[in-house]
């Protein structure tokens, strides 16, 4: 059996009781290490779960052969940061397991895609989610997606690139600089979010030029450029000024 378990955004305790029960009984537990970054260490996960956790890099998960072979005979768990399908990469493994007639289980959890609701921006008013890659010189596609959302009056959530192995996570400032280079005005309103899911997430609403000066301390970080604001969204954003 292959169980894909979302473990939430920050602490080892963010796993659900359902997820923890499966983890405790599993034969082997992998942790995908490349789509995001938790606020706690793997040692802490092992302590709270009471189990050994093996780190799986992008190659191991995307190749998938070893994991699927084990799951044919044993109960294998893949722990996924945030929610299971919050990143684009895990559907492939799930479908391949299904095709091989391996039993599967999905245990959902919180995702950055919904955690941004704390800003007060309605999740129902977001457009396409946009990734900003590190190597973005001359890359227009992310900015063009933003223009499309803007045209439709929709909010844009920007997910910022990360290279976990190199301990390099893109900052809000770097994300903003990409948008400015492509034409975003420094007086445009935006919201920066860092460490969502932690006890003290950092959320700042203001003009681009003001957010550029603000020192966000926590990682990971993401960025929102609001579209057309409803009065209740404006009211909520005031809290984060
Ligand atoms: C590909 S997404 C991972 C999605 C994850 N599977 C989920 O469901 O939350 C990773 C990006 O989301 C953003 N992100 C993830 N966790 C975050 C957090 N706790 N606070 C702010 N941004 C976060 C960052 O921009 C990060 O590079």
Coordinates of C-alpha atoms and ligand atoms in Angstrom, one line a residue:
X1 CA 0.0 0.0 0.0
X2 CA 1.2 3.5 -0.7
X3 CA -0.1 6.3 1.6
X4 CA 0.5 9.9 0.6
X5 CA 0.1 12.0 3.8
X6 CA 0.1 15.8 4.0
X7 CA 1.9 16.9 7.1
X8 CA 0.9 20.6 7.1
X9 CA 3.0 23.7 7.0
X10 CA 5.1 24.1 10.0
X11 CA 5.4 21.9 13.1
X12 CA 5.7 18.1 13.6
X13 CA 2.4 18.3 15.4
X14 CA 0.6 19.5 12.3
X15 CA 0.0 15.9 11.1
X16 CA -3.6 14.7 11.5
X17 CA -4.4 11.9 13.9
X18 CA -5.4 9.8 10.9
X19 CA -2.0 10.5 9.3
X20 CA -0.2 9.7 12.5
X21 CA -2.0 6.4 12.9
X22 CA -0.9 5.3 9.4
X23 CA 2.7 6.5 10.0
X24 CA 2.9 4.5 13.3
X25 CA 1.9 1.2 11.5
X26 CA 3.9 1.7 8.3
X27 CA 6.8 -0.5 7.2
X28 CA 8.7 2.4 5.6
X29 CA 8.3 6.2 5.8
X30 CA 9.7 8.6 3.3
X31 CA 9.7 12.4 3.5
X32 CA 9.7 14.4 0.3
X33 CA 12.3 17.0 0.9
X34 CA 12.1 19.3 -2.2
X35 CA 8.7 21.0 -2.7
X36 CA 8.9 23.3 0.4
X37 CA 10.4 23.7 3.8
X38 CA 8.9 22.9 7.2
X39 CA 9.5 25.0 10.3
X40 CA 10.9 22.0 12.2
X41 CA 13.7 19.5 11.6
X42 CA 13.4 15.8 10.5
X43 CA 14.7 14.8 13.9
X44 CA 11.7 16.5 15.4
X45 CA 9.4 14.7 13.0
X46 CA 11.0 11.4 14.1
X47 CA 10.6 12.2 17.8
X48 CA 6.9 13.2 17.5
X49 CA 6.0 10.3 15.2
X50 CA 8.2 7.8 17.1
X51 CA 9.4 6.4 13.7
X52 CA 12.5 6.6 11.5
X53 CA 11.9 8.9 8.6
X54 CA 13.9 8.6 5.3
X55 CA 14.6 11.7 3.3
X56 CA 13.5 11.3 -0.4
X57 CA 15.0 13.8 -2.8
X58 CA 13.3 14.8 -6.1
X59 CA 15.0 12.0 -8.1
X60 CA 13.7 9.2 -5.8
X61 CA 10.2 10.5 -5.8
X62 CA 9.9 11.5 -9.5
X63 CA 11.6 8.3 -10.6
X64 CA 9.2 6.5 -8.2
X65 CA 10.3 3.0 -9.2
X66 CA 11.9 2.1 -5.8
X67 CA 8.9 3.5 -3.8
X68 CA 6.3 1.7 -6.0
X69 CA 8.2 -1.6 -5.9
X70 CA 8.3 -1.5 -2.1
X71 CA 4.6 -0.5 -1.9
X72 CA 3.7 -3.7 -3.9
X73 CA 4.7 -5.7 -0.8
X74 CA 4.8 -3.4 2.2
X75 CA 3.0 -0.4 3.7
X76 CA 4.9 2.6 2.5
X77 CA 4.2 6.2 3.5
X78 CA 5.3 9.3 1.6
X79 CA 5.1 12.4 3.9
X80 CA 4.4 15.5 1.9
X81 CA 4.8 19.1 3.1
X82 CA 1.6 21.1 3.1
X83 CA -1.2 19.2 1.4
X84 CA -0.7 16.1 -0.8
X85 CA -1.6 17.7 -4.2
X86 CA -0.6 21.3 -3.3
X87 CA 2.5 20.9 -5.4
X88 CA 2.3 19.7 -9.0
X89 CA 4.6 16.7 -8.6
X90 CA 2.8 14.0 -6.6
X91 CA -0.1 13.2 -8.9
X92 CA 2.2 11.2 -11.1
X93 CA 3.3 8.8 -8.3
X94 CA -0.4 8.4 -7.3
X95 CA -1.5 7.5 -10.8
X96 CA 1.3 5.1 -11.3
X97 CA 0.4 3.3 -8.1
X98 CA -3.2 3.1 -9.3
X99 CA -2.2 1.7 -12.6
X100 CA -0.1 -1.0 -10.9
X101 CA -3.1 -1.8 -8.7
X102 CA -1.3 -0.8 -5.5
X103 CA -3.7 0.2 -2.8
X104 CA -3.5 3.9 -2.1
X105 CA -4.5 6.2 0.7
X106 CA -4.6 10.0 0.7
X107 CA -4.6 12.0 4.0
X108 CA -5.1 15.7 3.4
X109 CA -3.7 18.7 5.5
X110 CA -3.3 22.4 5.4
X111 CA -1.7 24.0 2.3
X112 CA -0.1 27.3 1.6
X113 CA -2.8 27.6 -1.1
X114 CA -5.5 27.9 1.7
X115 CA -3.3 29.3 4.5
X116 CA -3.1 32.6 2.6
X117 CA -6.7 33.1 3.6
X118 CA -5.4 34.6 6.8
X119 CA -4.7 37.8 4.8
X120 CA -8.4 38.4 4.5
X121 CA -8.3 38.0 0.7
X122 CA -11.1 35.6 -0.3
X123 CA -9.8 32.3 -1.6
X124 CA -12.7 32.4 -4.1
X125 CA -11.3 35.6 -5.7
X126 CA -7.8 34.2 -6.6
X127 CA -6.8 33.5 -10.2
X128 CA -4.0 31.3 -11.5
X129 CA -1.3 30.4 -9.0
X130 CA 2.0 31.7 -10.3
X131 CA 5.5 30.4 -9.7
X132 CA 8.5 32.6 -9.9
X133 CA 11.7 30.6 -10.8
X134 CA 15.2 31.6 -9.7
X135 CA 16.4 31.7 -13.3
X136 CA 13.9 34.3 -14.4
X137 CA 16.0 36.6 -16.6
X138 CA 13.9 37.1 -19.8
X139 CA 11.1 34.9 -18.4
X140 CA 7.8 36.6 -19.2
X141 CA 5.4 33.8 -18.6
X142 CA 5.0 34.4 -14.8
X143 CA 4.3 38.1 -15.3
X144 CA 1.9 37.4 -18.2
X145 CA -0.1 35.1 -16.0
X146 CA -0.3 37.9 -13.4
X147 CA -1.6 40.3 -16.2
X148 CA -4.2 37.8 -17.1
X149 CA -5.4 37.5 -13.4
X150 CA -5.3 41.3 -13.1
X151 CA -7.4 41.8 -16.3
X152 CA -10.0 39.5 -14.7
X153 CA -9.9 41.4 -11.3
X154 CA -8.5 38.3 -9.6
X155 CA -5.8 38.1 -6.9
X156 CA -2.4 36.6 -7.8
X157 CA -0.6 34.3 -5.4
X158 CA 3.1 34.0 -6.3
X159 CA 4.9 30.9 -5.0
X160 CA 8.7 31.5 -4.8
X161 CA 11.3 29.1 -6.0
X162 CA 13.4 27.1 -3.7
X163 CA 16.5 24.9 -3.8
X164 CA 16.3 23.0 -0.6
X165 CA 19.6 21.2 -1.0
X166 CA 21.5 24.5 -1.4
X167 CA 19.4 25.9 1.5
X168 CA 18.2 28.7 -0.9
X169 CA 14.7 29.9 -0.7
X170 CA 13.6 32.9 -2.7
X171 CA 12.6 35.9 -0.6
X172 CA 9.6 38.2 -1.1
X173 CA 12.1 40.9 -2.1
X174 CA 13.5 38.8 -4.9
X175 CA 10.0 38.0 -6.1
X176 CA 9.0 41.7 -6.1
X177 CA 12.2 42.6 -8.0
X178 CA 11.2 40.1 -10.7
X179 CA 7.8 41.8 -11.0
X180 CA 9.2 45.3 -11.0
X181 CA 11.7 44.4 -13.8
X182 CA 8.7 43.3 -15.8
X183 CA 6.6 46.4 -15.3
X184 CA 4.9 46.3 -11.8
X185 CA 4.7 49.7 -10.4
X186 CA 6.4 50.4 -7.0
X187 CA 3.1 52.0 -5.8
X188 CA 1.0 48.9 -6.5
X189 CA -0.4 47.2 -3.4
X190 CA 0.8 43.8 -2.4
X191 CA 0.9 41.4 0.5
X192 CA 3.9 39.5 1.7
X193 CA 3.5 36.3 3.8
X194 CA 6.3 34.5 5.6
X195 CA 6.1 31.4 7.9
X196 CA 2.4 30.7 7.4
X197 CA 1.2 28.0 9.8
X198 CA 3.7 29.0 12.5
X199 CA 2.6 30.6 15.8
X200 CA 3.7 34.0 14.5
X201 CA 3.4 34.3 10.8
X202 CA 4.7 37.5 9.3
X203 CA 2.1 39.2 7.1
X204 CA 2.5 42.7 5.6
X205 CA 0.2 44.7 3.4
X206 CA 1.4 47.9 1.7
X207 CA 2.8 49.4 -1.4
X208 CA 5.6 47.4 -3.2
X209 CA 8.1 50.1 -2.3
X210 CA 7.3 49.7 1.4
X211 CA 7.4 45.9 1.4
X212 CA 10.8 46.0 -0.3
X213 CA 12.1 47.8 2.9
X214 CA 10.3 45.4 5.3
X215 CA 12.6 42.7 6.8
X216 CA 10.7 39.4 6.7
X217 CA 12.6 37.0 9.0
X218 CA 10.8 33.6 8.5
X219 CA 11.0 31.2 5.5
X220 CA 9.4 30.1 3.3
X221 CA 7.8 33.2 1.9
X222 CA 5.1 33.9 -0.7
X223 CA 3.6 37.0 -2.2
X224 CA 0.2 38.2 -3.3
X225 CA -0.8 41.0 -5.6
X226 CA -4.5 41.7 -4.9
X227 CA -7.0 42.2 -7.8
X228 CA -10.3 44.0 -7.4
X229 CA -11.0 44.2 -3.6
X230 CA -14.3 43.7 -2.0
X231 CA -15.1 45.9 1.0
X232 CA -14.6 43.0 3.5
X233 CA -11.2 42.2 2.0
X234 CA -10.1 45.9 2.3
X235 CA -11.2 45.9 5.9
X236 CA -9.2 42.7 6.7
X237 CA -6.1 43.9 4.9
X238 CA -6.0 47.0 7.1
X239 CA -4.9 44.7 10.0
X240 CA -1.8 43.8 8.1
X241 CA -0.7 47.3 7.1
Ligands
LIG1 C1 5.3 24.3 -4.3 S1 4.7 25.1 -2.9 C2 4.5 23.7 -1.8 C3 3.1 23.5 -1.7 C4 2.8 22.5 -0.5 N1 2.7 21.2 -1.0 C5 1.5 22.9 0.1 O1 0.5 22.3 -0.1 O2 1.6 23.9 0.9 C6 6.1 25.8 -2.1 C7 6.1 27.3 -2.1 O3 5.0 27.7 -1.3 C8 5.3 28.8 -0.5 N2 5.1 28.4 0.9 C9 5.2 27.1 1.3 N3 5.0 27.1 2.7 C10 4.9 28.4 3.1 C11 4.7 29.0 4.3 N4 4.6 28.3 5.5 N5 4.6 30.4 4.4 C12 4.7 31.1 3.3 N6 4.9 30.6 2.0 C13 5.0 29.2 1.9 C14 6.7 29.2 -0.8 O4 6.7 30.2 -1.8 C15 7.3 27.9 -1.3 O5 8.4 28.1 -2.2

